[in-house]
Short mmCIF file of C-alpha atoms in Angstrom, two decimals:
data_model
loop_
_atom_site.label_atom_id
_atom_site.label_comp_id
_atom_site.label_asym_id
_atom_site.label_seq_id
_atom_site.Cartn_x
_atom_site.Cartn_y
_atom_site.Cartn_z
CA MET A 1 69.70 89.92 106.12
CA ALA A 2 72.18 91.35 103.88
CA GLU A 3 76.07 91.65 104.67
CA VAL A 4 76.10 94.92 103.60
CA THR A 5 73.35 97.57 104.78
CA TYR A 6 73.46 100.93 103.42
CA ILE A 7 71.92 103.34 105.54
CA CYS A 8 72.36 106.58 103.92
CA LYS A 9 74.03 108.39 100.86
CA ARG A 10 74.70 112.03 101.42
CA THR A 11 76.79 114.76 99.89
CA VAL A 12 80.12 116.52 101.61
CA VAL A 13 81.11 119.81 101.12
CA SER A 14 84.05 121.48 102.27
CA THR A 15 84.48 124.10 105.29
CA LYS A 16 85.44 126.88 103.13
CA PRO A 17 84.42 128.14 99.81
CA VAL A 18 86.00 128.15 97.03
CA GLN A 19 87.09 131.11 94.93
CA PRO A 20 84.36 132.09 92.43
CA GLY A 21 85.01 131.52 89.00
CA LYS A 22 87.52 128.93 89.59
CA HIS A 23 88.90 126.26 86.85
CA CYS A 24 91.03 123.30 86.72
CA SER A 25 92.21 121.69 83.74
CA LEU A 26 92.66 117.51 83.44
CA SER A 27 95.76 116.30 81.93
CA VAL A 28 96.04 115.03 78.40
CA LEU A 29 96.99 111.76 79.76
CA GLY A 30 93.34 111.73 81.73
CA HIS A 31 91.84 112.23 78.86
CA GLN A 32 92.87 109.02 77.51
CA MET A 33 91.14 107.39 80.52
CA GLU A 34 87.92 109.25 80.53
CA LYS A 35 85.92 105.75 80.68
CA ASN A 36 87.81 104.43 83.30
CA HIS A 37 87.43 104.60 87.56
CA VAL A 38 89.69 104.25 90.03
CA ARG A 39 88.09 102.20 93.13
CA MET A 40 90.07 101.58 96.71
CA VAL A 41 89.14 99.89 100.30
CA TYR A 42 91.27 100.22 103.07
CA TYR A 43 90.54 97.63 105.92
CA TYR A 44 91.13 99.15 109.72
CA ARG A 45 90.86 96.70 112.60
CA TRP A 46 89.77 99.43 115.25
CA GLY A 47 86.07 100.14 115.95
CA ARG A 48 85.20 99.03 119.23
CA GLY A 49 85.43 101.47 122.29
CA GLU A 50 84.89 104.08 119.77
CA GLY A 51 81.37 104.91 121.12
CA GLU A 52 77.91 104.50 119.76
CA ALA A 53 77.07 102.79 116.42
CA GLY A 54 77.96 105.62 113.58
CA GLU A 55 80.51 108.04 116.16
CA MET A 56 83.38 107.07 113.95
CA THR A 57 81.45 107.84 110.98
CA LYS A 58 80.61 111.18 112.06
CA ARG A 59 84.04 111.77 112.51
CA LEU A 60 85.24 110.84 109.53
CA ARG A 61 82.93 113.01 107.61
CA GLU A 62 83.60 116.05 109.55
CA SER A 63 87.36 115.48 109.02
CA LEU A 64 86.53 115.13 105.29
CA SER A 65 84.55 118.12 105.07
CA GLU A 66 87.73 119.92 106.41
CA MET A 67 90.20 118.24 104.24
CA LEU A 68 88.00 118.86 101.14
CA THR A 69 88.82 122.52 101.69
CA HIS A 70 91.71 121.78 99.87
CA PHE A 71 91.00 119.44 97.33
CA PRO A 72 88.28 121.97 94.96
CA ILE A 73 88.88 119.49 92.21
CA ALA A 74 87.14 116.93 94.26
CA THR A 75 84.19 118.72 94.80
CA GLY A 76 83.80 120.30 91.25
CA ARG A 77 81.82 119.36 88.37
CA LEU A 78 82.80 118.24 84.81
CA ILE A 79 82.06 120.93 82.17
CA LYS A 80 83.63 121.12 78.65
CA ASN A 81 85.71 123.66 77.45
CA ASP A 82 85.87 125.50 73.72
CA ASN A 83 88.27 122.58 72.66
CA GLY A 84 85.11 120.15 74.07
CA HIS A 85 87.58 118.69 76.54
CA TRP A 86 86.40 117.99 79.94
CA MET A 87 88.04 120.51 82.96
CA ILE A 88 86.37 121.16 86.48
CA LYS A 89 84.17 124.24 87.54
CA CYS A 90 85.17 124.07 91.01
CA ASN A 91 81.13 124.89 92.73
CA ASP A 92 81.74 123.21 96.31
CA ALA A 93 79.00 121.11 94.88
CA GLY A 94 80.99 118.25 97.08
CA VAL A 95 81.79 114.28 96.82
CA ARG A 96 78.80 111.76 97.66
CA MET A 97 79.37 109.86 100.80
CA VAL A 98 77.71 106.51 101.64
CA GLU A 99 77.16 105.11 105.52
CA ALA A 100 76.98 101.55 105.54
CA ARG A 101 77.24 98.52 108.42
CA ALA A 102 78.47 94.92 107.91
CA LYS A 103 77.58 91.83 109.88
CA GLY A 104 80.60 90.44 111.60
CA SER A 105 83.86 91.82 112.43
CA VAL A 106 86.34 92.98 109.65
CA GLU A 107 89.00 90.08 110.55
CA ASP A 108 85.52 87.57 109.65
CA TRP A 109 85.06 89.45 106.60
CA LEU A 110 88.79 89.28 105.27
CA GLN A 111 88.37 85.54 106.14
CA SER A 112 86.00 85.10 103.19
CA VAL A 113 86.04 88.35 101.01
CA ASP A 114 86.31 87.75 97.26
CA ARG A 115 85.94 90.77 94.41
CA GLU A 116 81.86 90.91 94.26
CA LYS A 117 82.07 91.08 98.11
CA GLU A 118 84.73 93.75 98.41
CA LEU A 119 82.97 95.87 95.69
CA LYS A 120 80.02 96.23 97.94
CA LEU A 121 82.36 98.59 100.33
CA VAL A 122 83.54 101.29 97.49
CA HIS A 123 80.18 102.81 96.07
CA TRP A 124 80.34 103.91 92.33
CA GLU A 125 78.00 105.52 90.10
CA ASP A 126 78.42 105.85 85.99
CA MET A 127 77.99 109.53 84.72
CA LEU A 128 74.63 109.39 82.66
CA TYR A 129 73.23 112.26 80.73
CA LYS A 130 73.61 115.08 83.32
CA PRO A 131 77.86 115.26 83.82
CA TYR A 132 77.55 119.00 85.91
CA PHE A 133 75.32 117.19 88.51
CA TRP A 134 77.41 113.76 88.75
CA SER A 135 79.87 113.39 91.53
CA THR A 136 83.49 112.62 90.24
CA PHE A 137 84.67 111.38 93.80
CA TYR A 138 82.72 108.89 95.96
CA ALA A 139 83.39 107.75 99.67
CA GLN A 140 81.89 104.78 101.59
CA ILE A 141 82.19 104.22 105.13
CA THR A 142 81.17 100.93 106.14
CA GLU A 143 81.35 99.80 110.25
CA PHE A 144 81.53 96.43 111.03
CA GLU A 145 79.22 95.43 113.80
CA GLY A 146 81.82 93.00 115.11
CA GLY A 147 84.59 95.83 115.44
CA GLY A 148 86.44 97.19 112.64
CA LEU A 149 86.12 99.54 109.71
CA ALA A 150 86.34 99.72 105.73
CA ILE A 151 87.14 102.96 103.77
CA GLY A 152 86.21 102.65 100.47
CA LEU A 153 87.10 105.93 97.79
CA SER A 154 86.31 105.47 94.25
CA CYS A 155 86.80 108.68 91.39
CA THR A 156 86.69 108.74 87.40
CA HIS A 157 90.24 108.06 86.45
CA LEU A 158 89.64 111.11 83.77
CA GLN A 159 90.56 113.17 86.97
CA ALA A 160 93.05 110.95 89.32
CA ASP A 161 95.06 108.09 89.18
CA PRO A 162 95.31 105.67 92.02
CA THR A 163 97.98 107.64 93.19
CA CYS A 164 96.11 110.46 93.52
CA ALA A 165 93.50 108.57 95.03
CA THR A 166 96.18 107.21 97.38
CA MET A 167 96.96 110.90 98.64
CA PHE A 168 93.73 111.49 98.65
CA ILE A 169 92.99 109.00 101.58
CA LYS A 170 96.51 110.10 102.99
CA ALA A 171 95.34 113.75 103.22
CA TRP A 172 91.62 112.62 104.84
CA ALA A 173 93.68 110.51 107.47
CA ASP A 174 96.21 113.18 108.13
CA THR A 175 93.00 115.63 108.77
CA THR A 176 91.19 113.25 110.84
CA LEU A 177 94.42 112.52 112.91
CA ALA A 178 96.33 115.84 113.16
CA HIS A 179 93.74 118.31 111.51
CA LYS A 180 96.82 119.24 109.15
CA MET A 181 98.08 117.81 105.88
CA ARG A 182 101.75 116.47 105.41
CA ALA A 183 101.44 116.94 101.75
CA PRO A 184 99.03 119.47 100.74
CA PRO A 185 98.07 118.84 96.82
CA HIS A 186 99.39 120.64 93.74
CA PHE A 187 96.94 121.45 90.52
CA HIS A 188 98.88 122.55 87.64
CA PRO A 189 99.38 121.18 83.83
CA LEU A 190 101.87 118.51 82.81
CA PRO A 191 105.34 120.34 82.67
CA PRO A 192 106.50 121.38 79.09
CA ARG A 193 109.57 119.86 77.76
CA ARG A 194 112.25 121.92 78.72
CA PRO A 195 114.30 122.95 75.61
CA GLY A 196 117.83 122.93 77.17
CA ASN A 197 117.19 119.55 78.24
CA LYS A 198 116.06 118.49 74.50
CA ILE A 199 118.63 115.67 73.40
CA PRO A 200 119.77 117.40 69.93
CA ASN A 201 118.44 115.27 66.95
CA HIS A 202 116.03 113.41 69.22
CA LYS A 203 114.07 111.07 67.80
CA PRO A 204 110.51 110.54 69.15
CA TYR A 205 109.91 107.42 70.94
CA THR A 206 107.67 106.31 68.32
CA SER A 207 106.65 102.97 70.02
CA LEU A 208 104.99 104.68 72.98
CA ILE A 209 102.76 106.78 70.51
CA ASN A 210 102.06 103.90 68.18
CA HIS A 211 100.66 101.88 71.10
CA TYR A 212 98.20 104.74 71.83
CA LYS A 213 97.35 105.28 68.08
CA VAL A 214 96.36 101.69 68.21
CA LEU A 215 94.24 102.30 71.43
CA ILE A 216 92.62 105.38 70.20
CA HIS A 217 91.73 103.76 66.84
CA ASN A 218 90.67 100.76 68.36
CA SER A 219 88.36 102.08 71.01
CA THR A 220 85.41 100.11 70.60
CA ALA A 221 84.18 98.32 73.96
CA PHE A 222 85.10 94.38 74.34
CA ALA A 223 82.51 91.88 75.68
CA GLN A 224 82.98 91.96 79.30
CA ALA A 225 83.51 88.20 81.14
CA LYS A 226 82.92 87.41 84.61
CA HIS A 227 85.71 88.18 86.47
CA THR A 228 87.29 87.43 89.76
CA THR A 229 90.23 88.92 91.63
CA VAL A 230 92.67 86.93 93.70
CA ALA A 231 95.48 89.05 95.82
CA LEU A 232 98.95 87.66 97.21
CA ALA A 233 101.21 88.57 99.47
CA PHE A 234 105.03 88.68 98.97
CA SER A 235 107.79 88.87 101.70
CA HIS A 236 110.93 90.58 101.06
CA HIS A 237 112.49 87.23 100.62
CA MET A 238 110.11 85.45 98.46
CA VAL A 239 110.34 88.69 95.80
CA LYS A 240 114.11 88.37 96.18
CA ALA A 241 113.96 84.56 95.41
CA CYS A 242 111.78 85.95 92.42
CA MET A 243 114.33 88.83 91.58
CA GLY A 244 117.25 86.03 91.59
CA LEU A 245 115.01 83.18 89.39
CA ALA A 246 114.17 86.32 86.76
CA GLN A 247 117.86 87.44 86.37
CA LYS A 248 120.35 86.74 83.64
CA SER A 249 123.69 85.36 84.51
CA SER A 250 125.59 88.39 83.00
CA GLY A 251 122.57 90.45 83.21
CA PRO A 252 121.96 93.26 86.14
CA SER A 253 118.77 92.26 88.85
CA PRO A 254 115.42 93.28 87.59
CA SER A 255 113.44 95.42 89.86
CA PRO A 256 110.79 93.90 92.18
CA PHE A 257 108.21 94.99 89.63
CA GLU A 258 110.01 93.77 86.54
CA ALA A 259 110.60 90.55 88.54
CA LEU A 260 106.78 89.89 89.53
CA ALA A 261 105.59 91.44 86.25
CA GLY A 262 107.64 88.75 84.33
CA LEU A 263 106.19 85.98 86.82
CA PHE A 264 102.63 86.93 86.20
CA TRP A 265 103.25 87.32 82.40
CA VAL A 266 104.64 83.77 82.24
CA CYS A 267 101.62 82.24 84.50
CA VAL A 268 98.56 84.19 82.80
CA SER A 269 100.09 83.24 79.55
CA LYS A 270 99.79 79.60 80.74
CA VAL A 271 96.44 79.71 82.33
CA LYS A 272 95.52 81.12 79.29
CA GLY A 273 96.51 77.83 77.26
CA LEU A 274 99.63 79.49 75.42
CA ARG A 275 101.93 76.59 74.45
CA ASN A 276 104.35 79.20 72.49
CA GLY A 277 104.91 82.48 73.33
CA LEU A 278 103.45 84.88 75.92
CA VAL A 279 100.08 87.06 75.75
CA ASN A 280 99.91 90.47 74.46
CA MET A 281 100.81 92.59 77.70
CA SER A 282 100.68 96.42 78.78
CA ILE A 283 102.53 97.98 81.49
CA CYS A 284 101.37 100.80 82.81
CA MET A 285 103.44 103.16 84.94
CA ASP A 286 103.34 106.55 86.94
CA THR A 287 105.43 108.71 85.27
CA ARG A 288 105.55 111.38 87.99
CA LYS A 289 108.93 110.91 88.76
CA ALA A 290 110.16 110.47 85.13
CA LEU A 291 108.64 113.98 84.67
CA GLY A 292 110.25 115.45 87.67
CA LEU A 293 106.81 116.34 89.21
CA ASP A 294 106.23 116.88 93.37
CA ARG A 295 104.60 114.61 95.21
CA GLY A 296 101.68 116.56 95.29
CA PHE A 297 100.56 116.69 92.00
CA PHE A 298 97.28 116.06 91.41
CA GLY A 299 95.97 114.50 88.59
CA SER A 300 96.34 111.62 86.00
CA CYS A 301 99.91 110.54 85.34
CA MET A 302 99.70 106.99 84.19
CA VAL A 303 100.71 105.86 81.24
CA TYR A 304 100.40 102.46 79.17
CA ASN A 305 102.86 101.00 76.91
CA LYS A 306 103.38 97.60 75.05
CA VAL A 307 105.63 95.07 76.04
CA ASP A 308 107.49 93.44 73.11
CA SER A 309 106.64 89.57 73.00
CA GLU A 310 108.12 88.37 69.96
CA GLY A 311 110.55 85.78 70.31
CA LEU A 312 109.73 85.20 74.00
CA LYS A 313 109.50 81.65 75.39
CA GLU A 314 106.49 80.65 77.56
CA HIS A 315 108.47 79.35 80.89
CA GLU A 316 111.28 81.87 80.25
CA LEU A 317 110.96 84.06 83.61
CA SER A 318 113.88 86.13 82.79
CA GLN A 319 113.50 86.71 79.17
CA ALA A 320 109.73 88.35 80.36
CA ALA A 321 110.98 89.88 83.35
CA ILE A 322 114.00 91.36 80.60
CA ALA A 323 111.25 92.36 78.12
CA VAL A 324 109.21 94.23 81.13
CA GLY A 325 112.47 96.11 82.25
CA GLU A 326 113.49 97.49 78.54
CA VAL A 327 110.09 99.06 78.21
CA VAL A 328 110.35 100.73 81.52
CA ALA A 329 113.79 102.35 80.95
CA LYS A 330 112.63 103.69 77.87
CA MET A 331 109.40 105.30 79.49
CA ASP A 332 111.86 108.14 80.45
CA VAL A 333 111.51 111.92 80.58
CA GLU A 334 112.02 112.19 76.65
CA GLY A 335 109.81 109.07 75.79
CA VAL A 336 107.30 110.07 78.18
CA MET A 337 106.94 113.97 76.69
CA ASP A 338 106.97 112.52 73.13
CA LEU A 339 103.62 110.89 73.96
CA ILE A 340 102.19 114.05 76.05
CA GLU A 341 103.15 116.49 72.73
CA TRP A 342 101.78 113.99 70.46
CA LEU A 343 98.30 113.31 71.93
CA GLN A 344 98.35 117.19 72.72
CA HIS A 345 98.79 117.59 68.64
CA ASN A 346 96.25 114.82 67.89
CA ASP A 347 93.50 115.94 69.60
CA SER A 348 91.17 112.85 70.08
CA GLN A 349 87.61 113.18 70.79
CA SER A 350 87.56 109.55 70.89
CA PRO A 351 89.49 108.33 74.12
CA PRO A 352 90.44 104.60 74.46
CA LEU A 353 88.32 101.99 76.79
CA MET A 354 91.93 100.47 77.91
CA ASN A 355 92.85 97.43 75.47
CA ASN A 356 92.57 93.71 75.07
CA ASP A 357 95.98 93.07 76.35
CA LEU A 358 97.15 91.91 79.99
CA ILE A 359 97.39 95.20 81.65
CA CYS A 360 100.25 95.05 84.69
CA SER A 361 100.14 98.27 86.71
CA SER A 362 103.08 99.53 88.62
CA LEU A 363 102.16 101.10 91.80
CA GLU A 364 105.46 101.48 93.30
CA ALA A 365 104.94 105.18 94.11
CA VAL A 366 101.96 104.73 96.56
CA ASP A 367 102.73 103.71 100.32
CA PRO A 368 98.82 102.67 101.32
CA TYR A 369 100.15 100.84 104.76
CA SER A 370 101.61 103.97 106.08
CA ILE A 371 97.78 105.68 106.24
CA LYS A 372 96.73 106.28 109.95
CA PHE A 373 93.26 107.56 110.90
CA VAL A 374 93.78 106.73 114.48
CA GLU A 375 97.35 107.03 115.83
CA GLU A 376 98.02 103.05 116.35
CA PHE A 377 96.23 101.39 113.80
CA GLU A 378 97.31 101.31 109.85
CA PRO A 379 95.29 99.39 107.22
CA VAL A 380 95.40 95.82 107.75
CA ARG A 381 94.63 95.33 103.87
CA VAL A 382 94.10 97.76 100.67
CA SER A 383 92.81 96.57 97.76
CA TYR A 384 93.19 98.56 94.50
CA TYR A 385 90.98 98.30 91.31
CA VAL A 386 90.69 100.12 87.83
CA GLU A 387 87.25 99.35 86.20
CA PRO A 388 85.94 98.53 84.01
CA VAL A 389 87.67 94.84 83.21
CA PHE A 390 88.16 94.24 79.76
CA GLY A 391 89.95 91.26 77.57
CA ILE A 392 92.87 89.28 79.11
CA GLY A 393 92.70 90.71 82.65
CA GLN A 394 94.75 93.37 85.05
CA VAL A 395 97.84 92.69 87.42
CA PHE A 396 98.59 95.62 89.85
CA ILE A 397 101.70 95.62 92.02
CA PHE A 398 102.18 97.73 94.84
CA PRO A 399 104.23 97.83 98.13
CA ALA A 400 102.95 95.21 101.42
CA PRO A 401 102.96 96.08 104.68
CA ALA A 402 106.16 97.35 106.27
CA GLY A 403 106.64 93.98 108.45
CA GLU A 404 107.08 92.18 105.01
CA GLY A 405 110.58 93.70 104.18
CA LEU A 406 111.51 96.43 101.82
CA PHE A 407 111.21 94.25 98.62
CA GLY A 408 107.52 92.77 100.09
CA ARG A 409 104.83 93.13 97.36
CA VAL A 410 100.95 92.57 97.34
CA VAL A 411 99.75 91.24 93.51
CA MET A 412 96.41 91.83 92.99
CA VAL A 413 95.19 89.60 89.69
CA THR A 414 91.99 89.83 88.16
CA LEU A 415 90.60 87.17 85.50
CA PRO A 416 87.97 84.87 84.38
CA GLU A 417 86.96 83.12 87.03
CA ASP A 418 88.51 79.48 86.10
CA GLU A 419 91.76 80.90 85.29
CA ALA A 420 92.13 82.46 88.60
CA VAL A 421 91.61 79.03 90.02
CA LYS A 422 94.65 77.97 87.88
CA LEU A 423 96.73 80.68 88.62
CA CYS A 424 96.56 80.06 92.52
CA GLU A 425 97.65 76.16 91.41
CA ASP A 426 100.80 77.28 89.38
CA GLU A 427 103.61 75.83 90.22
CA LEU A 428 106.06 78.52 89.21
CA ILE A 429 104.11 81.07 91.54
CA LEU A 430 103.61 78.13 94.56
CA GLN A 431 107.53 77.91 94.58
CA PHE A 432 107.69 81.40 96.00
CA SER A 433 104.87 80.41 98.78
CA PRO A 434 102.97 83.71 98.82
CA THR A 435 100.08 84.07 101.10
CA ILE A 436 96.54 84.08 99.40
CA LEU A 437 94.94 87.08 101.01
CA MET A 438 91.80 87.06 98.65
CA GLY A 439 90.30 85.23 95.51
CA VAL A 440 89.76 81.32 95.50
CA ASN A 441 91.05 78.63 97.64
CA LYS A 442 92.99 80.59 100.38
CA ASN A 443 93.90 77.02 102.08
CA TYR A 444 96.84 77.21 99.18
CA ALA A 445 98.86 79.86 101.21
#
């Protein structure tokens, strides 16, 4: 018998019809992510005592329908506007929901879960030749026979980024718990540059623009290797130690993201066999804060930028962290607006498939472990993916459960299988004693 049994797939629609003729435009940053999609899995221990099998799934299905009233962009379908760009026709077509059962308990599952098993908990379908009938959002509810539940969500990155997907799950949880959202979504275009705030004689941030030029002009698909994912939990004290090791004696302390990004940049370069220098790396940042957007803004707002590795030594963690910090500092409102304006004026009908670099994404803005569908139960584990994975690999850095402290972080790393094994054996990473949550040889923890 299969570990996961799929019971049914159905369409869930909102409880109230949307305004006729309503359309939603998609951000120019979202257009660049057309070929990618986001997947997330949230695990909860509750399940026992909730009644017969399927009772909790029914409750979640009903609350999802109630919540979707506020998300017409998720229940709509893709069409193209007069300029050939995708937009959403809000036609109440609904989202797809998969209902499933899994053997054992959620604790049993988490003891042996790997990338391949986990992706069975989050349904996804690629868009084929009929986009108008294709659902851009998929939810999967998997009840564990021995107790516990997994909630999977996937969506096109064209429409939403990991921050939006987390917001979607949060709204669903709030609706299930209290029939009310704490932070309703807002659908509006990215803001234009404020004329009064423009720096005199401002020179566009060409490094960021040039990076996107390269992505667009080299948008052919790379050969996809067999990848695996490892997840490591770093406590507050572990991250503080990493920040201390990454700090130059005379310089400012790096942020948790900068220190951990530098750490994994160095260690992935080693497992790739580089003796001199570091692998090519791009960082991915949520630019909502830089653009002054409210917390409820719904749309793709992630920006990629190349980190300059020229002259860096392989084992110099401090140099790597400084290089990451320099790029993060340049992705301010002026730099991001330069990119947005360039993308708007240089219409590309061939969006890239994210590049062959090591991609290191900051999800510092999300707070996944605070999301509760039942009052006394927060998630016991959360995973994020952006698919498909090509090239060198991916790193996601996001907050750990509150019990791990202010600087506690979870790092998910996706690499070819043999390299993932070596990464878990790396002496520099083991120096910080992270807990290996998922992947190869969890006994290293």
